[in-house]
Structures are given as C-alpha cells and as structure tokens.
Coordinates of N, CA and C in Angstrom, one line a residue:
M1 N 132.4 180.4 107.6 CA 134.6 181.2 107.3 C 134.4 182.6 107.4
A2 N 135.7 183.0 108.1 CA 135.7 184.3 108.5 C 136.5 185.0 107.1
P3 N 135.9 186.1 107.2 CA 136.6 186.8 105.9 C 138.1 187.1 106.1
E4 N 138.8 187.5 105.2 CA 140.8 187.4 105.2 C 141.0 189.0 105.7
R5 N 142.0 189.0 106.4 CA 141.9 189.9 106.9 C 143.2 191.1 106.0
E6 N 143.9 192.1 105.4 CA 144.7 192.2 104.7 C 145.8 192.5 106.0
R7 N 146.8 191.7 105.7 CA 148.4 192.1 106.4 C 148.8 193.2 105.8
T8 N 149.1 194.1 106.8 CA 150.2 195.4 106.9 C 151.1 194.8 107.5
P9 N 152.4 195.3 107.0 CA 154.0 194.7 107.6 C 153.9 195.8 109.5
A10 N 154.2 195.1 110.7 CA 154.5 194.8 111.8 C 155.7 196.7 111.8
G11 N 154.4 198.1 112.4 CA 155.4 199.4 112.6 C 154.9 200.6 111.8
A12 N 154.5 201.2 112.8 CA 154.4 202.2 111.8 C 155.0 202.6 110.9
T13 N 156.2 202.6 110.5 CA 157.4 203.1 110.1 C 157.8 202.4 108.5
A14 N 156.4 201.4 108.9 CA 156.9 200.0 107.9 C 156.9 200.6 106.8
S15 N 155.1 200.8 106.6 CA 154.2 201.7 105.9 C 154.7 202.6 105.4
T16 N 154.8 203.3 105.9 CA 155.4 204.6 105.2 C 156.5 204.8 104.2
R17 N 157.5 204.6 104.9 CA 159.0 204.3 104.1 C 159.1 203.8 103.0
A18 N 159.8 204.4 101.9 CA 159.9 203.5 100.2 C 161.0 203.3 101.1
R19 N 161.0 201.2 100.2 CA 162.0 200.7 100.1 C 163.1 201.1 98.7
A20 N 164.2 201.1 99.4 CA 165.4 201.2 99.4 C 165.1 199.5 98.0
R21 N 166.0 200.1 96.7 CA 166.2 199.1 95.8 C 167.6 198.9 95.5
L22 N 168.3 197.8 96.3 CA 169.7 197.8 96.5 C 170.3 197.2 94.6
D23 N 169.0 196.8 93.3 CA 169.8 196.2 92.8 C 170.3 198.0 91.6
Q24 N 170.1 199.1 92.1 CA 170.2 200.5 91.6 C 170.8 201.3 92.1
P25 N 171.6 201.8 91.6 CA 172.4 203.0 92.6 C 171.3 204.3 92.4
R26 N 171.8 204.9 94.4 CA 171.4 206.4 95.0 C 171.0 206.8 94.1
P27 N 170.3 207.3 93.5 CA 170.5 209.0 93.4 C 171.9 209.9 94.1
P28 N 172.2 210.9 93.3 CA 173.2 211.5 93.6 C 172.4 213.0 94.8
R29 N 173.5 212.7 95.6 CA 172.8 214.4 97.2 C 173.6 215.5 96.3
R30 N 172.1 216.1 96.8 CA 172.6 217.8 95.9 C 173.6 218.4 97.5
R31 N 174.9 219.4 97.0 CA 174.9 220.0 98.0 C 176.2 221.6 97.8
L32 N 175.2 221.4 99.2 CA 176.2 223.4 98.7 C 177.3 223.6 98.4
L33 N 178.3 222.7 98.8 CA 179.8 223.2 98.4 C 179.5 222.8 97.4
P34 N 180.3 223.2 96.4 CA 181.4 222.2 95.2 C 182.0 221.3 95.5
E35 N 181.5 220.9 94.7 CA 182.8 219.7 94.3 C 183.6 219.1 93.5
W36 N 185.1 218.7 94.1 CA 186.2 218.4 94.1 C 187.0 217.3 93.9
D37 N 187.7 217.2 92.6 CA 188.2 215.5 93.0 C 189.7 215.8 93.5
P38 N 190.0 215.1 94.3 CA 191.3 215.8 95.0 C 192.1 214.7 94.3
E39 N 192.8 213.2 92.7 CA 193.6 213.5 92.4 C 193.7 214.4 91.7
A40 N 192.7 214.7 91.0 CA 192.8 215.9 90.7 C 193.8 217.3 91.5
F41 N 193.2 217.6 92.5 CA 194.2 218.5 92.8 C 195.4 218.3 93.2
G42 N 195.7 216.7 93.6 CA 197.4 216.4 94.2 C 197.8 215.9 92.1
R43 N 197.3 216.4 91.0 CA 198.3 215.9 90.3 C 198.7 217.6 89.8
L44 N 197.8 218.3 89.9 CA 198.2 219.8 89.8 C 199.2 220.2 90.3
S45 N 199.0 220.2 91.9 CA 199.8 220.0 93.0 C 201.4 219.7 92.9
E46 N 201.4 218.7 92.2 CA 202.6 218.2 91.9 C 202.8 218.6 90.8
R47 N 202.7 218.8 90.1 CA 203.1 219.6 89.3 C 203.6 221.1 89.8
I48 N 202.8 221.8 90.4 CA 203.8 223.0 90.8 C 204.8 222.5 91.3
A49 N 205.0 221.8 92.3 CA 205.8 221.8 93.3 C 207.4 221.0 92.7
R50 N 206.6 220.2 91.7 CA 207.9 220.0 90.7 C 208.1 221.6 90.0
F51 N 207.4 222.7 89.4 CA 208.1 223.3 88.7 C 209.0 224.9 89.7
L52 N 208.3 224.7 91.0 CA 208.8 225.6 92.4 C 210.2 224.6 92.4
G53 N 210.7 223.4 92.7 CA 211.9 222.8 92.6 C 213.2 222.8 91.5
T54 N 212.5 223.4 89.7 CA 213.3 224.0 89.4 C 214.5 225.1 89.2
G55 N 215.0 224.9 88.3 CA 216.1 226.6 88.4 C 215.6 227.5 87.4
R56 N 214.3 227.1 86.6 CA 213.8 227.7 86.3 C 212.8 228.8 85.9
F57 N 212.5 228.7 87.6 CA 211.4 229.2 88.7 C 212.7 229.9 89.1
I58 N 213.5 229.5 89.5 CA 214.3 230.6 90.7 C 214.2 231.6 89.8
V59 N 214.9 231.5 88.2 CA 215.5 232.8 87.7 C 214.3 234.0 87.1
W60 N 213.0 232.7 86.7 CA 211.9 233.7 86.8 C 211.8 234.2 87.8
M61 N 211.5 234.0 88.8 CA 211.4 235.0 90.6 C 212.6 235.8 90.6
T62 N 213.5 235.1 90.3 CA 214.3 236.4 90.0 C 214.2 238.1 89.4
V63 N 214.2 237.4 88.0 CA 213.5 238.2 86.8 C 212.4 239.9 87.7
V64 N 211.5 238.5 87.8 CA 210.5 239.8 88.5 C 210.7 240.6 89.7
I65 N 211.1 239.9 90.4 CA 211.2 240.7 91.6 C 212.5 241.9 91.1
I66 N 214.1 242.1 90.2 CA 214.8 242.6 90.0 C 213.7 244.3 88.8
V67 N 212.5 243.5 88.1 CA 212.1 243.9 87.3 C 211.1 245.5 88.6
W68 N 211.1 244.6 89.3 CA 209.9 244.9 90.0 C 210.5 246.7 90.8
V69 N 211.4 245.7 91.5 CA 212.3 246.6 91.8 C 212.7 247.8 91.0
L70 N 212.9 247.8 89.9 CA 213.9 248.4 89.5 C 212.5 249.4 88.8
W71 N 211.9 249.1 88.8 CA 210.3 249.7 87.9 C 209.9 250.8 89.3
N72 N 209.9 250.1 90.7 CA 209.4 251.6 91.4 C 210.9 252.1 92.0
V73 N 211.8 252.0 91.7 CA 212.3 252.4 91.7 C 213.3 253.7 90.8
F74 N 213.3 253.7 89.4 CA 213.4 254.2 88.5 C 212.4 254.9 87.6
A75 N 210.4 254.1 87.6 CA 210.0 255.2 86.9 C 209.1 255.9 88.0
P76 N 208.4 256.9 86.5 CA 208.2 258.4 87.1 C 207.1 258.0 88.3
G77 N 207.1 259.1 89.7 CA 206.5 258.3 90.1 C 204.8 258.6 90.5
D78 N 204.0 259.1 89.5 CA 202.7 258.5 89.3 C 202.6 257.6 88.6
L79 N 203.9 256.9 88.0 CA 203.5 254.9 87.6 C 204.4 254.3 88.3
K80 N 204.5 254.3 89.9 CA 205.8 253.8 90.8 C 203.9 253.0 91.4
F81 N 204.0 251.5 91.6 CA 202.7 251.1 92.5 C 203.4 250.2 94.0
D82 N 204.8 250.1 93.8 CA 205.4 249.5 95.5 C 205.9 250.5 95.8
H83 N 206.3 251.8 96.6 CA 207.2 252.5 96.8 C 208.4 251.6 98.0
Y84 N 209.5 252.8 97.9 CA 211.2 251.9 98.3 C 210.5 250.6 99.6
P85 N 210.0 250.8 100.5 CA 210.0 249.7 101.8 C 209.6 248.3 101.1
F86 N 208.8 248.1 99.4 CA 208.7 247.3 98.7 C 207.7 246.6 99.4
I87 N 206.5 247.1 100.3 CA 205.5 246.4 101.9 C 205.0 245.0 100.5
F88 N 204.9 246.0 99.1 CA 203.9 245.1 98.3 C 204.4 243.8 97.6
L89 N 205.5 244.0 97.4 CA 206.3 243.2 97.3 C 206.4 241.8 98.3
T90 N 207.3 242.5 99.4 CA 206.8 241.4 100.7 C 205.6 240.7 100.7
L91 N 204.3 241.1 100.6 CA 203.5 240.7 101.0 C 202.9 239.3 99.3
M92 N 203.8 239.8 98.6 CA 203.4 239.2 97.1 C 204.4 237.7 97.8
L93 N 205.9 238.2 98.0 CA 206.6 237.2 98.6 C 205.6 235.7 99.6
S94 N 205.2 237.0 100.6 CA 204.7 235.6 102.1 C 204.2 234.9 101.2
L95 N 203.1 235.8 99.8 CA 201.6 235.2 100.3 C 201.8 234.1 99.2
Q96 N 203.0 234.3 98.2 CA 203.7 232.9 96.9 C 203.8 232.1 98.1
A97 N 205.3 232.2 99.0 CA 205.4 230.8 100.1 C 204.6 230.2 101.1
S98 N 203.5 230.9 101.1 CA 202.3 230.2 101.9 C 201.8 229.2 100.9
Y99 N 201.5 229.6 100.2 CA 200.6 228.7 99.1 C 201.9 227.5 98.7
A100 N 203.4 228.2 98.4 CA 204.0 226.9 98.0 C 204.5 226.2 99.5
A101 N 204.8 226.2 99.9 CA 204.6 225.8 101.0 C 203.6 224.1 101.4
P102 N 202.6 224.6 101.4 CA 201.5 223.0 101.4 C 201.2 222.5 100.5
L103 N 201.8 223.1 98.9 CA 201.6 222.2 97.8 C 203.0 221.5 97.6
I104 N 203.7 222.1 98.4 CA 205.1 220.5 98.2 C 204.6 219.9 99.2
L105 N 204.6 220.3 100.1 CA 203.7 219.5 101.7 C 202.9 217.2 100.9
L106 N 201.9 219.0 100.1 CA 201.1 217.8 99.1 C 201.4 216.8 98.8
A107 N 202.7 217.5 97.4 CA 203.0 216.3 96.5 C 204.3 215.5 97.3
Q108 N 205.0 215.9 98.1 CA 205.6 215.1 98.8 C 204.5 214.3 100.4
N109 N 203.7 214.2 100.2 CA 202.3 213.5 101.2 C 202.2 212.3 100.2
R110 N 201.9 212.7 98.4 CA 201.0 212.2 97.5 C 202.6 211.1 96.9
Q111 N 204.0 211.5 97.3 CA 204.9 211.0 97.2 C 205.0 210.0 97.9
D112 N 205.0 209.9 98.9 CA 205.2 209.0 100.6 C 204.0 207.8 99.9
D113 N 203.0 208.4 100.1 CA 202.1 207.4 99.8 C 202.6 206.1 98.1
R114 N 202.8 206.7 97.0 CA 203.0 205.7 95.8 C 204.8 205.3 96.7
D115 N 205.5 206.2 97.5 CA 206.4 205.0 97.4 C 206.0 203.4 98.5
R116 N 205.4 204.5 99.4 CA 204.0 203.1 100.1 C 204.0 201.8 99.4
V117 N 203.2 202.1 98.9 CA 202.9 201.2 97.8 C 204.2 200.4 96.9
N118 N 205.3 201.1 96.8 CA 205.9 200.5 96.2 C 206.9 199.7 97.0
L119 N 207.2 200.4 97.6 CA 208.2 199.2 99.1 C 207.0 198.2 99.7
E120 N 205.5 198.6 99.8 CA 205.2 196.5 99.4 C 204.6 196.2 98.6
Q121 N 204.7 196.2 97.4 CA 204.6 195.5 96.4 C 206.0 194.9 96.0
D122 N 206.9 195.8 96.7 CA 208.7 194.8 96.3 C 208.5 194.1 96.8
R123 N 208.1 193.8 98.8 CA 208.4 193.3 99.2 C 207.8 192.0 99.5
K124 N 206.2 192.5 98.9 CA 206.1 191.0 98.5 C 206.7 190.5 97.1
Q125 N 207.2 190.6 96.2 CA 207.9 190.4 94.9 C 208.8 189.7 95.6
N126 N 209.5 190.2 96.5 CA 210.5 189.4 97.3 C 210.5 188.2 98.2
E127 N 208.9 188.1 98.6 CA 208.5 187.5 99.3 C 208.1 185.9 98.3
R128 N 207.8 186.2 97.2 CA 207.4 185.5 95.7 C 208.9 184.7 95.7
S129 N 209.7 185.8 95.7 CA 211.3 185.4 94.7 C 211.8 184.2 95.9
I130 N 211.9 184.8 97.2 CA 212.7 183.9 98.2 C 212.4 182.5 97.9
A131 N 210.6 182.6 98.1 CA 209.4 180.9 97.8 C 210.1 180.0 96.4
D132 N 210.4 181.3 95.4 CA 210.0 179.7 94.4 C 211.7 180.0 94.3
T133 N 212.4 180.7 95.3 CA 214.5 180.6 95.0 C 214.7 178.7 96.0
E134 N 213.4 178.5 97.4 CA 213.8 177.8 98.4 C 212.6 176.5 97.7
Y135 N 211.8 176.5 96.9 CA 211.6 175.8 95.6 C 212.8 174.5 94.8
L136 N 212.7 175.7 94.3 CA 213.7 175.6 93.5 C 215.1 174.9 93.6
T137 N 215.2 175.3 95.0 CA 216.7 174.8 96.2 C 215.7 173.4 95.8
R138 N 215.2 172.8 96.8 CA 214.1 172.1 96.7 C 214.6 170.8 96.1
E139 N 213.8 171.0 94.5 CA 214.1 170.4 93.2 C 215.0 169.9 92.7
I140 N 216.3 171.3 92.7 CA 217.9 170.5 92.5 C 218.2 169.7 92.8
A141 N 217.7 169.5 95.2 CA 218.5 168.7 95.7 C 217.6 167.5 95.2
A142 N 216.5 167.4 95.0 CA 215.9 166.6 94.4 C 216.4 165.9 93.3
L143 N 217.0 166.4 92.4 CA 217.5 165.9 90.8 C 218.7 165.4 91.3
R144 N 219.3 166.4 92.3 CA 220.6 165.6 92.8 C 220.9 164.2 93.3
I145 N 219.9 163.7 94.3 CA 219.7 162.8 95.0 C 219.7 161.9 93.8
G146 N 218.7 162.3 93.3 CA 218.1 161.4 92.4 C 218.9 160.7 90.8
L147 N 220.8 161.9 90.7 CA 221.2 161.6 90.5 C 222.2 161.0 90.1
G148 N 221.8 160.8 91.7 CA 223.3 159.5 92.1 C 223.1 158.5 91.9
E149 N 221.6 158.3 91.4 CA 221.5 156.6 91.3 C 221.4 156.0 89.9
V150 N 221.0 157.0 89.0 CA 221.7 157.3 88.3 C 223.2 156.9 87.2
A151 N 223.5 156.1 86.6 CA 223.8 156.2 85.5 C 224.2 157.0 84.4
T152 N 226.2 157.7 85.1 CA 226.5 158.8 84.2 C 227.3 158.2 83.1
R153 N 227.5 159.2 82.0 CA 228.5 158.8 80.7 C 229.5 158.2 81.0
D154 N 229.8 159.1 81.9 CA 231.3 157.8 82.4 C 231.5 156.7 82.2
W155 N 230.0 157.2 83.6 CA 230.6 155.1 84.6 C 230.2 154.0 83.7
I156 N 229.2 154.7 82.6 CA 229.3 153.3 81.5 C 230.5 153.2 80.5
R157 N 230.9 154.4 79.9 CA 232.4 154.3 79.7 C 233.7 154.0 80.2
S158 N 233.9 153.8 81.3 CA 234.6 152.6 82.2 C 233.7 151.1 82.7
E159 N 232.8 151.0 82.7 CA 232.3 149.4 82.6 C 232.3 149.1 81.5
L160 N 231.8 150.2 79.7 CA 232.4 149.2 78.5 C 234.0 148.7 78.5
Q161 N 234.5 150.0 79.4 CA 236.1 149.7 79.2 C 236.2 148.3 79.6
D162 N 235.9 148.3 81.0 CA 236.3 147.2 81.8 C 236.0 145.8 80.6
L163 N 234.8 146.0 80.2 CA 233.9 144.7 79.8 C 235.7 143.9 78.4
M164 N 235.8 144.8 77.4 CA 236.4 144.4 77.0 C 237.8 144.5 77.0
K165 N 238.6 144.9 78.2 CA 239.8 144.4 78.4 C 239.0 142.6 79.0
E166 N 238.7 142.0 79.8 CA 237.9 141.2 80.4 C 238.0 140.5 78.7
L167 N 236.9 141.0 77.7 CA 236.6 139.4 76.8 C 238.2 139.2 75.8
E168 N 238.5 140.7 75.4 CA 240.3 140.7 75.1 C 241.4 139.4 75.9
E169 N 241.2 140.0 77.4 CA 241.7 138.6 77.9 C 241.2 137.5 78.1
R170 N 239.6 137.0 77.9 CA 238.9 135.7 77.1 C 239.5 135.0 76.2
Q171 N 240.1 136.2 74.5 CA 240.5 136.0 73.5 C 241.9 135.7 73.5
D172 N 242.6 136.6 74.5 CA 243.7 135.8 74.4 C 244.5 135.1 74.7
G173 N 242.3 134.2 75.4 CA 243.9 133.0 76.4 C 243.2 131.6 75.6
H174 N 242.6 131.4 74.7 CA 242.2 131.4 73.6 C 242.2 130.9 72.6
G175 N 242.1 132.0 72.3 CA 244.2 132.1 70.8 C 244.3 133.3 70.1
H176 N 245.0 133.5 69.8 CA 245.4 135.0 69.3 C 245.2 135.3 68.3
G177 N 244.8 135.1 67.1 CA 244.4 134.8 66.0 C 242.8 135.6 65.6
H178 N 242.4 135.6 66.7 CA 240.2 136.9 66.4 C 240.5 137.6 67.5
G179 N 239.8 138.7 67.1 CA 239.9 139.9 67.7 C 238.9 139.7 68.9
V180 N 238.2 140.9 69.3 CA 237.3 140.6 70.6 C 235.6 139.9 69.7
F181 N 235.8 140.0 68.4 CA 234.1 139.8 67.7 C 234.7 139.3 66.3
P182 N 235.2 137.7 66.4 CA 236.0 137.7 64.8 C 235.0 138.2 63.9
A183 N 235.6 138.1 62.9 CA 234.9 138.2 61.2 C 234.7 136.8 61.1
E184 N 235.6 136.1 60.9 CA 234.4 134.9 59.9 C 234.4 133.6 61.2
R185 N 234.1 132.1 61.8 CA 233.7 131.7 62.0 C 233.4 130.5 61.3
P186 N 234.9 129.7 61.7 CA 234.6 127.8 61.3 C 233.6 127.1 60.8
E187 N 233.3 127.0 59.5 CA 232.3 126.0 59.0 C 232.5 124.9 60.3
R188 N 231.6 124.0 60.8 CA 231.2 123.2 61.2 C 231.4 122.2 60.4
S189 N 231.8 121.1 60.4 CA 231.0 119.4 59.4 C 230.1 119.1 59.5
P190 N 228.9 119.1 58.7 CA 228.2 118.0 58.7 C 228.1 116.8 59.3
R191 N 229.4 116.6 59.5 CA 229.5 115.1 60.6 C 229.0 115.4 61.6
R192 N 229.5 116.0 62.2 CA 229.6 116.3 63.6 C 227.8 117.5 64.5
D193 N 227.4 118.0 63.2 CA 225.8 118.3 63.4 C 225.1 116.8 64.0
V194 N 226.1 116.1 63.4 CA 225.2 114.2 63.4 C 225.5 113.7 64.6
E195 N 226.5 113.6 64.9 CA 227.4 113.3 66.2 C 226.5 114.2 67.6
D196 N 226.9 115.4 67.2 CA 226.2 115.6 68.4 C 224.4 115.4 68.6
H197 N 223.5 115.3 67.6 CA 222.5 114.5 68.5 C 222.2 113.4 68.2

C-alpha cells in the first residue's frame, strides 16, 4: 500500500492567507483622519440653523455690531483694533455668513429627508386606510344583502297584526262572547267522550 499523502489546498495563496471568521466582527481599521458622527454633526447644524433663524440672533448680532462700531470710533487710539472702514468687521461678518449658509443648507437637507420619510409613511398609511375602507364597504354591502333576506322587527309586527285580525275575524264569525284566546272552555260531558269512542 502506498503511504497517504497530506492534502494541500489548491493554489499558492490558499495556504498563506488566514481565513476570516464569519461569526466575529472584523477588527476596526486604523484611520489617519479623525472619525466624526454625521448624525451628531447634523443635529448640531440644525441647532445652529434654528438659532440663526430667531429674532434673538438678530438682536445679539445687531448689539455686537453697534458695540464694535462704537468702540472703534470713540475708544482711545491705542485701544482701537478696527479703524474706520471696519475691514475686520466686514471679514468677521463674511466668515459668519460663509459658515451660516452651509449649516442652514445642511439643516434643510436633513429636514427634507425627514419630510420625505414622513410622506412615504403617510402614503403607505393612506393606502392601508383605503384598503381597509374598501374591505369595510364590501362587508357592509354583504350585510345589507344578507339583511334583505332577514325578517325585520317591523315586518314581524305587521305579520302578527295581520294574524291577530284574521283570528279576530274567525272568532267573530263563530261567536261573539269570546276573545282571541278564550279564558274558559265549556266542559265536555262524559257521555260525549263515550260517544266519540
């Protein structure tokens, strides 16, 4: 008998590569850039955009600009940091606007995404409501058809009244002393019972 040889996997890379386990998560890769949570950044941008759209922000920005201008006009010369054309103030306002516009756009995009999801949910809810309404309409129609074959209270009452009239007419034809249901019957004589046999 020939000795058994060890089986080696086909291909050169199969024996050198480590197998990845599917039941365990991969270890995180190291990145050079810092990681940030887009949801947290989006929430922060929405809070900033909401603040930028309030009257409080406009009042505070107006107060800061007035104080800035008054300080740089009336303060002693060595304490002024932005002289008359207020170049530094213009630069700060441009910087604030250049950051505010993208933050507002980001907040609007997030709101549009939420609106789209809400509209999709509303559309599905409307479809379910329409389907339920159609089902209930069919069920009510089936009940109406079924009720058409069922005796109603008014119909039974009218039938009973007709029967009562008919019984009264029969009683009137055979004797006047008794009502529809006589309380006492005349007793039959025993001789008559014998004759009946």
